[in-house]
Structure formats: C-alpha cells, structure tokens
PDB file of N, CA, C and O in Angstrom:
ATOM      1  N   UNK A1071     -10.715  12.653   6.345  1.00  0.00           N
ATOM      2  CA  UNK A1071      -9.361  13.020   5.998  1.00  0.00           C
ATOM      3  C   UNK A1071      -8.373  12.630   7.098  1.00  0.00           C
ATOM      4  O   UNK A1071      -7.158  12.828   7.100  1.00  0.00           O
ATOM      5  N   UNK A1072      -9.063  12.083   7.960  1.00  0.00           N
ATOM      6  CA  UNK A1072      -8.046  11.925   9.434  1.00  0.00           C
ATOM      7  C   UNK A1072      -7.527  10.799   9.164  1.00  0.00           C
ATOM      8  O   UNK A1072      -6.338  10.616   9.425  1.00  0.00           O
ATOM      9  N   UNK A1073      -8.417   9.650   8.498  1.00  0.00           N
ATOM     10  CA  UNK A1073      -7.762   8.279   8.411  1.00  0.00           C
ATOM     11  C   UNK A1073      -6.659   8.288   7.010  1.00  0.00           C
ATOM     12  O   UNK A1073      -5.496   7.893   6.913  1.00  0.00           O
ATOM     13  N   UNK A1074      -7.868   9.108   5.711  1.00  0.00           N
ATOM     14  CA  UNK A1074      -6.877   9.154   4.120  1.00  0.00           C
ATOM     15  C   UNK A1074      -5.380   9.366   4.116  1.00  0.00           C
ATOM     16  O   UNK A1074      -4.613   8.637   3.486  1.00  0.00           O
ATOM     17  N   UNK A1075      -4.884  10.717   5.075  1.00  0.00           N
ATOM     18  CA  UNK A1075      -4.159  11.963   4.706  1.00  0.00           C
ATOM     19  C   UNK A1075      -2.971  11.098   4.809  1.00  0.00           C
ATOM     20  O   UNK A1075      -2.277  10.702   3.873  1.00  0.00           O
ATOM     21  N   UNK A1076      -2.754  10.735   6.689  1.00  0.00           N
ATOM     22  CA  UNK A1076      -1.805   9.403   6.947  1.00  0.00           C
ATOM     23  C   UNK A1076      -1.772   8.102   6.230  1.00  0.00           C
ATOM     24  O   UNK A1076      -0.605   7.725   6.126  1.00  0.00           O
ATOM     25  N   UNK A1077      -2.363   7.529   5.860  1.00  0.00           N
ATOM     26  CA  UNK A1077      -2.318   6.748   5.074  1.00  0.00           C
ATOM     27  C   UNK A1077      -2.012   7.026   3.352  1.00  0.00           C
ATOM     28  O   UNK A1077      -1.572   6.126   2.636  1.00  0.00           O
ATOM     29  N   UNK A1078      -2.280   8.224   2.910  1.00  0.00           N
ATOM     30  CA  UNK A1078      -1.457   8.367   1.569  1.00  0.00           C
ATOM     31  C   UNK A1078      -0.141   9.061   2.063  1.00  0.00           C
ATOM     32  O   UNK A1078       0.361   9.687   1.130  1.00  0.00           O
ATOM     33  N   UNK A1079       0.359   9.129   2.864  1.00  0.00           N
ATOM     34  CA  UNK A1079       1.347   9.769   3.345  1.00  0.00           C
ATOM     35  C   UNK A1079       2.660   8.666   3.632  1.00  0.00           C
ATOM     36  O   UNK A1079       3.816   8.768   3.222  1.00  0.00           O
ATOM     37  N   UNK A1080       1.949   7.399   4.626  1.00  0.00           N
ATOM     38  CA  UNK A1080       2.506   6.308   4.553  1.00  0.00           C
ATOM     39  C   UNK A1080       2.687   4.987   3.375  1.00  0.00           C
ATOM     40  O   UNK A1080       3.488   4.052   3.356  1.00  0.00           O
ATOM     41  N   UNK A1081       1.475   5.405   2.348  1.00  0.00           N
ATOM     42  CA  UNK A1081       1.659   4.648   1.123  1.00  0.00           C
ATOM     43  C   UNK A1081       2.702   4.956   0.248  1.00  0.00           C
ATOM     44  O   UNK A1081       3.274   4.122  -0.453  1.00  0.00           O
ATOM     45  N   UNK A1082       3.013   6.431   0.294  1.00  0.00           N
ATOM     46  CA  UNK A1082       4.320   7.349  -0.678  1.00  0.00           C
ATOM     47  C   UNK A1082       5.490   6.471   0.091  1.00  0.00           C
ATOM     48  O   UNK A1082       6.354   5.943  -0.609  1.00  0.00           O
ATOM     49  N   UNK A1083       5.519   6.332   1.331  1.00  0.00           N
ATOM     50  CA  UNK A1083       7.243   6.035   1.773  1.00  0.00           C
ATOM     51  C   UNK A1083       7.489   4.451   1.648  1.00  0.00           C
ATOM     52  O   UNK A1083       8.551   3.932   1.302  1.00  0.00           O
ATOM     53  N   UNK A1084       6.183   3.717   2.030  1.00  0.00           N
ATOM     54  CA  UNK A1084       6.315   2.588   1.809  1.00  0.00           C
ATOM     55  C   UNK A1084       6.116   1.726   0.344  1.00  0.00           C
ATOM     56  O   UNK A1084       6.174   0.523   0.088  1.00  0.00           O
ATOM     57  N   UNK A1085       5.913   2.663  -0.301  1.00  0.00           N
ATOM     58  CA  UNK A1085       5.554   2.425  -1.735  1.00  0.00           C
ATOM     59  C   UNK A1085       7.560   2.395  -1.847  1.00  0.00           C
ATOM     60  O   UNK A1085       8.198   1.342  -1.858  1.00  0.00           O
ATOM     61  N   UNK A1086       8.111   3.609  -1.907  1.00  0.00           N
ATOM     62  CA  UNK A1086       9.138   3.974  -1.986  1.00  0.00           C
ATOM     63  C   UNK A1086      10.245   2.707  -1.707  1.00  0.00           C
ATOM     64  O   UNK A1086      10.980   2.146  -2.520  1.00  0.00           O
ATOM     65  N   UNK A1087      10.093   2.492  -0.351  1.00  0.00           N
ATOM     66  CA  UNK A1087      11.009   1.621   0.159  1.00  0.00           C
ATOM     67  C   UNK A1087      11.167   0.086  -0.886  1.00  0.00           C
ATOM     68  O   UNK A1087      12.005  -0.478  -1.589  1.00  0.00           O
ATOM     69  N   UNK A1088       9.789  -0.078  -0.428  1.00  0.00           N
ATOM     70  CA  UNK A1088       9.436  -1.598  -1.430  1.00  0.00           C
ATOM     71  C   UNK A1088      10.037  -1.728  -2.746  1.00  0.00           C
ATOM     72  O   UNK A1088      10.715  -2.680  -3.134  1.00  0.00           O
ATOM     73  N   UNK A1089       9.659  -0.453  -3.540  1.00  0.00           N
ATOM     74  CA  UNK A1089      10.248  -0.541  -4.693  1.00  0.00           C
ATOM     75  C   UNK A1089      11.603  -0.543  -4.952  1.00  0.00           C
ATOM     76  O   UNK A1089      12.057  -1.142  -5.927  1.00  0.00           O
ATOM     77  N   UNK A1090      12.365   0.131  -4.094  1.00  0.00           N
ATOM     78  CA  UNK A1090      13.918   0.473  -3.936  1.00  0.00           C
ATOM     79  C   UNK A1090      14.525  -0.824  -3.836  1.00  0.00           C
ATOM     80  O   UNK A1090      15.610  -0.936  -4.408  1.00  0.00           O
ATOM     81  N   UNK A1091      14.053  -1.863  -3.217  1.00  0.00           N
ATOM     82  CA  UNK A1091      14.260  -2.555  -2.612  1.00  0.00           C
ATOM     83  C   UNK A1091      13.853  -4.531  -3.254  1.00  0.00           C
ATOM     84  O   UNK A1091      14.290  -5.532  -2.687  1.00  0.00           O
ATOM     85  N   UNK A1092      12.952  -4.533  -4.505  1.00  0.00           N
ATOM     86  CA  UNK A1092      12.524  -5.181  -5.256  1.00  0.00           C
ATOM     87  C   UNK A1092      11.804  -4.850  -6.453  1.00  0.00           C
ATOM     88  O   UNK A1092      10.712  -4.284  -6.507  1.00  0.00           O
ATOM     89  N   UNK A1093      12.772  -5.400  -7.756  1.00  0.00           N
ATOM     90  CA  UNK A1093      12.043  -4.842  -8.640  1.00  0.00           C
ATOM     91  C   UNK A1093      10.953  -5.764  -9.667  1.00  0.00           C
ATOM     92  O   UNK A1093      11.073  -6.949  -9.978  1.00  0.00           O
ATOM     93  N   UNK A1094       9.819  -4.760 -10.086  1.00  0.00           N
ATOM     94  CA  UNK A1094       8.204  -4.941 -10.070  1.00  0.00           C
ATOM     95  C   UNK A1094       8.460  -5.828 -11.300  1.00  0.00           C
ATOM     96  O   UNK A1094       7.418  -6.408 -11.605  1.00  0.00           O
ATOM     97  N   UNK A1095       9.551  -6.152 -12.159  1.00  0.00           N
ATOM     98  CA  UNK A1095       9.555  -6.936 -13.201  1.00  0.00           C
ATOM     99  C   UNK A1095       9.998  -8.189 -12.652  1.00  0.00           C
ATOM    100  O   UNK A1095      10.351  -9.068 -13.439  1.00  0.00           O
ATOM    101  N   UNK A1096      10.033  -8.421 -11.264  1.00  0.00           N
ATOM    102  CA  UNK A1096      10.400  -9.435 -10.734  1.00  0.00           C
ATOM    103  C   UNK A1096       9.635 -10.201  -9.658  1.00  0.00           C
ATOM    104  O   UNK A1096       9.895 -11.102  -8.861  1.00  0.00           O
ATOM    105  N   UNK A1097       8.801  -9.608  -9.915  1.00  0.00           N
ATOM    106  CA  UNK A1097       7.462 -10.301  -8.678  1.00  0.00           C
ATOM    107  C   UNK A1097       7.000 -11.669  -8.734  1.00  0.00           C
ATOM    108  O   UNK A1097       7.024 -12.114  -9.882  1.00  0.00           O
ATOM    109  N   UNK A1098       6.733 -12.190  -8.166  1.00  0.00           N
ATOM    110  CA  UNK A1098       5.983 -13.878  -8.270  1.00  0.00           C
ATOM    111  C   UNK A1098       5.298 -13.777  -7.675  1.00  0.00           C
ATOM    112  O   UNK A1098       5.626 -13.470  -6.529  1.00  0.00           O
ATOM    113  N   UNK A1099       3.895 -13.946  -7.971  1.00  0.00           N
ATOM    114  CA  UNK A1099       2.805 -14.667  -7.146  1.00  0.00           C
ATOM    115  C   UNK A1099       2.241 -15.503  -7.562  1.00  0.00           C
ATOM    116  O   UNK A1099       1.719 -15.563  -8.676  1.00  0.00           O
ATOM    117  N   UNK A1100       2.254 -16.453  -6.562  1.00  0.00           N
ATOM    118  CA  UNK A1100       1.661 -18.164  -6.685  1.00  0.00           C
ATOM    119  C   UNK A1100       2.461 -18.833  -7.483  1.00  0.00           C
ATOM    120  O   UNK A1100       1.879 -19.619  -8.229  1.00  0.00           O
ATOM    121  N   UNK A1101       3.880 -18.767  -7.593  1.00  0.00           N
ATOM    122  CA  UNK A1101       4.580 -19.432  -8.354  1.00  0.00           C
ATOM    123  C   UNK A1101       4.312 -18.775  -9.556  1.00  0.00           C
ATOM    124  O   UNK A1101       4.868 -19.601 -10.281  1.00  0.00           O
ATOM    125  N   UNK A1102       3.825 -17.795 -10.459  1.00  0.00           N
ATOM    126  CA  UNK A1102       3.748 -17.277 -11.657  1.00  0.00           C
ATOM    127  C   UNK A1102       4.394 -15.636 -11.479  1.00  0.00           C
ATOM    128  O   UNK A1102       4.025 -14.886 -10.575  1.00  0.00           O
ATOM    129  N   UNK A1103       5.198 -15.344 -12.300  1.00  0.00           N
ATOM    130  CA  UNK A1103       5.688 -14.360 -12.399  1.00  0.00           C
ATOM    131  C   UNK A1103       4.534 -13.742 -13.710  1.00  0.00           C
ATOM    132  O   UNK A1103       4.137 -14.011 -14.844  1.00  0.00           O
ATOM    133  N   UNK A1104       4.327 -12.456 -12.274  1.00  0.00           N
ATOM    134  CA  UNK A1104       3.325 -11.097 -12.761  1.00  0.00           C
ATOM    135  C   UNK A1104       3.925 -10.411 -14.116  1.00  0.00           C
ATOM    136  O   UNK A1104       5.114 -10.129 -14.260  1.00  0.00           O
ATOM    137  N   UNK A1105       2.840 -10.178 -15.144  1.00  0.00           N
ATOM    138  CA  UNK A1105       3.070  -9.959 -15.847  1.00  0.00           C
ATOM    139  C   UNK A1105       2.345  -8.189 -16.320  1.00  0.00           C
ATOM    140  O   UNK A1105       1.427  -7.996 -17.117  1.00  0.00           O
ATOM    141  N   UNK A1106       3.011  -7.269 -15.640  1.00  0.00           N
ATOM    142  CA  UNK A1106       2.443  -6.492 -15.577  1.00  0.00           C
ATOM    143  C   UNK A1106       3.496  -4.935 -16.223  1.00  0.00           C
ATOM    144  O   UNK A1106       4.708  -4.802 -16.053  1.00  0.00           O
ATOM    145  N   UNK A1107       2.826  -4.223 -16.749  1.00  0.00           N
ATOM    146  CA  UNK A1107       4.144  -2.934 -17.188  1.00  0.00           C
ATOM    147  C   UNK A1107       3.958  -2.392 -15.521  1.00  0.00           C
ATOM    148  O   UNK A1107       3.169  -2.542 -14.588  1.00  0.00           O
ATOM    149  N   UNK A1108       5.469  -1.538 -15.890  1.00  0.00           N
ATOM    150  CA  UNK A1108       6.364  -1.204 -14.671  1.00  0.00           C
ATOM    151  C   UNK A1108       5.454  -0.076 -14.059  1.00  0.00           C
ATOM    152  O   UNK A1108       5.578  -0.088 -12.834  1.00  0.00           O
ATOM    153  N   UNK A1109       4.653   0.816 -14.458  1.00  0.00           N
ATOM    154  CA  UNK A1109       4.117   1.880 -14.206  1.00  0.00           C
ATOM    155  C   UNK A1109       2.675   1.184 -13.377  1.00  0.00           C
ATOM    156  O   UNK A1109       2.118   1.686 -12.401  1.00  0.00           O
ATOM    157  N   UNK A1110       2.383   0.230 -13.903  1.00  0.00           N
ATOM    158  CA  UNK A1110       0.908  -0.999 -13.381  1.00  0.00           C
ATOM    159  C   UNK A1110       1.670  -1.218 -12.156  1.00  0.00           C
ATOM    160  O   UNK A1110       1.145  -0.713 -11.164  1.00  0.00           O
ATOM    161  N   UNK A1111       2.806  -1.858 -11.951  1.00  0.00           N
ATOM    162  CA  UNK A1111       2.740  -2.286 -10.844  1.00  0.00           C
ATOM    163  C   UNK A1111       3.619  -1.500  -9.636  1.00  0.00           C
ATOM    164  O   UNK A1111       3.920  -2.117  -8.615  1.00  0.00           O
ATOM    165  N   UNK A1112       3.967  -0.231  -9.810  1.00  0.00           N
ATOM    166  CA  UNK A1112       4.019   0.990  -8.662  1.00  0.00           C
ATOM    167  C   UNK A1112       2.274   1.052  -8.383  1.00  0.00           C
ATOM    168  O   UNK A1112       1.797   0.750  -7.289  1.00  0.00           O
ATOM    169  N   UNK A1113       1.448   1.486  -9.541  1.00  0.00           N
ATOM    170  CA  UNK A1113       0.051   1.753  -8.850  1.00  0.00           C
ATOM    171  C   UNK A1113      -0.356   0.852  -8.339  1.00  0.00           C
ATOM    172  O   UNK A1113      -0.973   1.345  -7.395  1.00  0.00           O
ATOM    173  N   UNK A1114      -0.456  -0.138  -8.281  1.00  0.00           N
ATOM    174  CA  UNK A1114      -1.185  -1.385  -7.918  1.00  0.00           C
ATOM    175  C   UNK A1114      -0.744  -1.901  -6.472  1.00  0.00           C
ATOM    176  O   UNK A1114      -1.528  -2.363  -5.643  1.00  0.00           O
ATOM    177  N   UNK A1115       0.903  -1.720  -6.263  1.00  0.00           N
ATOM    178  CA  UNK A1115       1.354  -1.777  -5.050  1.00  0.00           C
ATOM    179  C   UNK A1115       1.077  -0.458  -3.981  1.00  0.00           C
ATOM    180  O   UNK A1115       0.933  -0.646  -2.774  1.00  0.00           O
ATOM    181  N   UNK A1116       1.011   1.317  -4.801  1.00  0.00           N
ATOM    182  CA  UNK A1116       0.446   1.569  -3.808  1.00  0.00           C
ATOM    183  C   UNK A1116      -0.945   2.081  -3.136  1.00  0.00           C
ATOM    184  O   UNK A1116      -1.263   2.750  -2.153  1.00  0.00           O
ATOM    185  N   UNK A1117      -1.651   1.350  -4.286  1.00  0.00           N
ATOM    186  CA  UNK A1117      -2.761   1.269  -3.899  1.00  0.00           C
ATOM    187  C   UNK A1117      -2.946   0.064  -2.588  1.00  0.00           C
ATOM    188  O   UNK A1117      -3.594   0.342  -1.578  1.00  0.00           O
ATOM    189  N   UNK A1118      -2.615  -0.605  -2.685  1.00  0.00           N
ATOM    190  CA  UNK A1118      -2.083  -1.943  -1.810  1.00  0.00           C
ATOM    191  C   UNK A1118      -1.949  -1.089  -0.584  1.00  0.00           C
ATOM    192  O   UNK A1118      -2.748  -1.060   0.352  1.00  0.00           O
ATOM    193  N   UNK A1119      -0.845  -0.400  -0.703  1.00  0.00           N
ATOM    194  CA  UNK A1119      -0.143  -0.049   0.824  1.00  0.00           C
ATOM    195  C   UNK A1119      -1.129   1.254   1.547  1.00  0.00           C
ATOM    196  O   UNK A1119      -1.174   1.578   2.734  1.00  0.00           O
ATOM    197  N   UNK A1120      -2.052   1.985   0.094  1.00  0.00           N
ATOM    198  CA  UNK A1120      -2.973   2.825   0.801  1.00  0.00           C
ATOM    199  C   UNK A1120      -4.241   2.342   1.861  1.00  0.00           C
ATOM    200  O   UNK A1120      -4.384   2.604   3.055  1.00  0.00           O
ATOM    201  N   UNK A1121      -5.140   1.493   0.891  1.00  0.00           N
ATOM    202  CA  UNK A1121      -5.808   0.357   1.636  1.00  0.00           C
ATOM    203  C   UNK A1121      -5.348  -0.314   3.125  1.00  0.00           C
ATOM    204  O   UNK A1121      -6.140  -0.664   3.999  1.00  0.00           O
ATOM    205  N   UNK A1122      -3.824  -0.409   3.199  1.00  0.00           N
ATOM    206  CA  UNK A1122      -3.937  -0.605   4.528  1.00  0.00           C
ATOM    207  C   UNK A1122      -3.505  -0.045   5.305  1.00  0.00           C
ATOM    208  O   UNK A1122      -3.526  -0.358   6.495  1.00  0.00           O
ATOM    209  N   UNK A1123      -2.801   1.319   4.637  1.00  0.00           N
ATOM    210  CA  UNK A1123      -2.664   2.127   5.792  1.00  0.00           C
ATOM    211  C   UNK A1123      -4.143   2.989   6.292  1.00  0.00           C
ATOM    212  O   UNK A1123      -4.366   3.510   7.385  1.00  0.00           O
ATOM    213  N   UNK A1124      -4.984   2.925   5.136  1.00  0.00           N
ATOM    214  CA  UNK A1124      -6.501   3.540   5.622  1.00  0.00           C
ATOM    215  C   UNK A1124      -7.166   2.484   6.749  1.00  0.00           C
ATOM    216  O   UNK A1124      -7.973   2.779   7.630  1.00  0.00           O
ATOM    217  N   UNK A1125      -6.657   1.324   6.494  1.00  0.00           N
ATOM    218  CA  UNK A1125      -7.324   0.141   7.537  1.00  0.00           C
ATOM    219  C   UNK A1125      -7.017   0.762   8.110  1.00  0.00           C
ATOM    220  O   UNK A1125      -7.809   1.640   8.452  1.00  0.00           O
ATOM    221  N   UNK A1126      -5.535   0.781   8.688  1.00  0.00           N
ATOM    222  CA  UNK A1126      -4.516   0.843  10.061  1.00  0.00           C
ATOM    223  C   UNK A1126      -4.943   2.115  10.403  1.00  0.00           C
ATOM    224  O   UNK A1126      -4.021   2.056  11.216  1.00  0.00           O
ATOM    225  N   UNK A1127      -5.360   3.045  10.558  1.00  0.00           N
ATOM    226  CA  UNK A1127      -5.237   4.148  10.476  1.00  0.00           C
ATOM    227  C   UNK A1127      -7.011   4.211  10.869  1.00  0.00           C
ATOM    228  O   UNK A1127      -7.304   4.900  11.846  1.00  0.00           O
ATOM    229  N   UNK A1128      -8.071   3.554  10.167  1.00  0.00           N
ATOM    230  CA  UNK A1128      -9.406   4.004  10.314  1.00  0.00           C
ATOM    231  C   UNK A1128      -9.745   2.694  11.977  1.00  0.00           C
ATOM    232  O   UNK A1128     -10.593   2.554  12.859  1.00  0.00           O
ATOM    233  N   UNK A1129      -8.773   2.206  11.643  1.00  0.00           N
ATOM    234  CA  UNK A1129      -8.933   0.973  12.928  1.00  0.00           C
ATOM    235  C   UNK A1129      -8.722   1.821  14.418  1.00  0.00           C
ATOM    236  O   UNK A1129      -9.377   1.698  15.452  1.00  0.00           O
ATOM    237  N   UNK A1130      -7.498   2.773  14.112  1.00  0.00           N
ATOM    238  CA  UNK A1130      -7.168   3.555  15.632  1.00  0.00           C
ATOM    239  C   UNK A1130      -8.089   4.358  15.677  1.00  0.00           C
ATOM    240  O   UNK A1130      -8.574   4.478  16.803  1.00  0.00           O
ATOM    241  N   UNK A1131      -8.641   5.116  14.700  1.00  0.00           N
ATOM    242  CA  UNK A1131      -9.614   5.983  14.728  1.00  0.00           C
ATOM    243  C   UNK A1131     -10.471   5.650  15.517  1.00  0.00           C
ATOM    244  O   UNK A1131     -10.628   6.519  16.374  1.00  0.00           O
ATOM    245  N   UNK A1132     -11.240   4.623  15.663  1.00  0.00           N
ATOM    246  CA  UNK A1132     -12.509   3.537  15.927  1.00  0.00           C
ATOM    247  C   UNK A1132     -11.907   2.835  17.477  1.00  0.00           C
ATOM    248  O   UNK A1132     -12.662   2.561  18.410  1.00  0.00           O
ATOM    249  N   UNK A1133     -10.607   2.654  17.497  1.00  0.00           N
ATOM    250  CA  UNK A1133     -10.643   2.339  19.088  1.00  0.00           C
ATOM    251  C   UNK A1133     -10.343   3.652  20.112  1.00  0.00           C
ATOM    252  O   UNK A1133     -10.342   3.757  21.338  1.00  0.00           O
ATOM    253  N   UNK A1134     -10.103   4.561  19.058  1.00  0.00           N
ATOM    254  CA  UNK A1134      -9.999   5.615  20.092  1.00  0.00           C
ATOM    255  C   UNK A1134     -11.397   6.288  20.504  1.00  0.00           C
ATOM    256  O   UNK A1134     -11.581   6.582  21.685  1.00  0.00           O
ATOM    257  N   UNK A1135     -12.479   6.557  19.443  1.00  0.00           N
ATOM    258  CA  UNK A1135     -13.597   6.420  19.998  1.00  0.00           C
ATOM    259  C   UNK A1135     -14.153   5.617  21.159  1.00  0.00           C
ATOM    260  O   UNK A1135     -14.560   6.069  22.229  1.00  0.00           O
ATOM    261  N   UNK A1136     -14.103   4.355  20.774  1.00  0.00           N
ATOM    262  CA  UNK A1136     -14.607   3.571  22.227  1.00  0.00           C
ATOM    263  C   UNK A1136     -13.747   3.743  23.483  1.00  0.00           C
ATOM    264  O   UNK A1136     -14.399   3.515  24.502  1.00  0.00           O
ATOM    265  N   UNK A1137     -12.613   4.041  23.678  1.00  0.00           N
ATOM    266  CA  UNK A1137     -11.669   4.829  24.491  1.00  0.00           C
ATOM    267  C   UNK A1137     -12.512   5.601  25.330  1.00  0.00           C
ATOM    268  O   UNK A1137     -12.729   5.286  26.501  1.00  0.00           O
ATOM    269  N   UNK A1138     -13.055   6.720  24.711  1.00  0.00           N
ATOM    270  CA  UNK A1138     -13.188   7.848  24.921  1.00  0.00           C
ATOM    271  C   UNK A1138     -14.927   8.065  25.400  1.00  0.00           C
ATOM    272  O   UNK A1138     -15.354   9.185  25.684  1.00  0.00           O
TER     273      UNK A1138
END
C-alpha cells in the first residue's frame, strides 16, 4: 500500500489535469485518431498514469532500501 496509495492518489490529479487540458475525442496515436467512447478513454488514461506512478513510486521504495 506504500507504493499503490500515492500512486492512485497521483493518477486522480494527473488524470484530472490531462483531461482538462485535452480532449479524449481528440487523441492521435500513430497518426490514427483513437477511436474510443469518452468514459474508455478517462479509464485507460488513468490506468496509464497509475502504472507509473506505482513504477515511480515502487522504484523509490527499492532505492531506499538499498540506502538503508
């Protein structure tokens, strides 16, 4: 829960921002515009941003061990 908690914590704001900020009916990747409903692609992005805030987050975990 040490790495999850922060990282769904930082997926809510950065989920937030992103979306505020570009909208999901407007995405391109690889030159093809995503074809996805609007509710698909909030989850999908913050699942995205959870994944790496659990990286980011299970990564300090792990150098603070060898730290220590």
């Amino acid at each position: 829960m040490v790495v999850l908690w922060p990282a769904f914590l930082m997926a809510c704001v950065a989920t937030g921002i992103f979306f505020s900020l570009v909208d999901p009916m407007e995405l391109i990747v690889l030159d093809e515009r995503l074809h996805v409903h609007m509710l698909g692609a909030y989850t999908i992005g913050f699942l995205i941003f959870w994944v790496l805030g659990a990286f980011s987050s299970w990564l300090t975990a792990l150098l603070l061990q060898k730290i220590s």
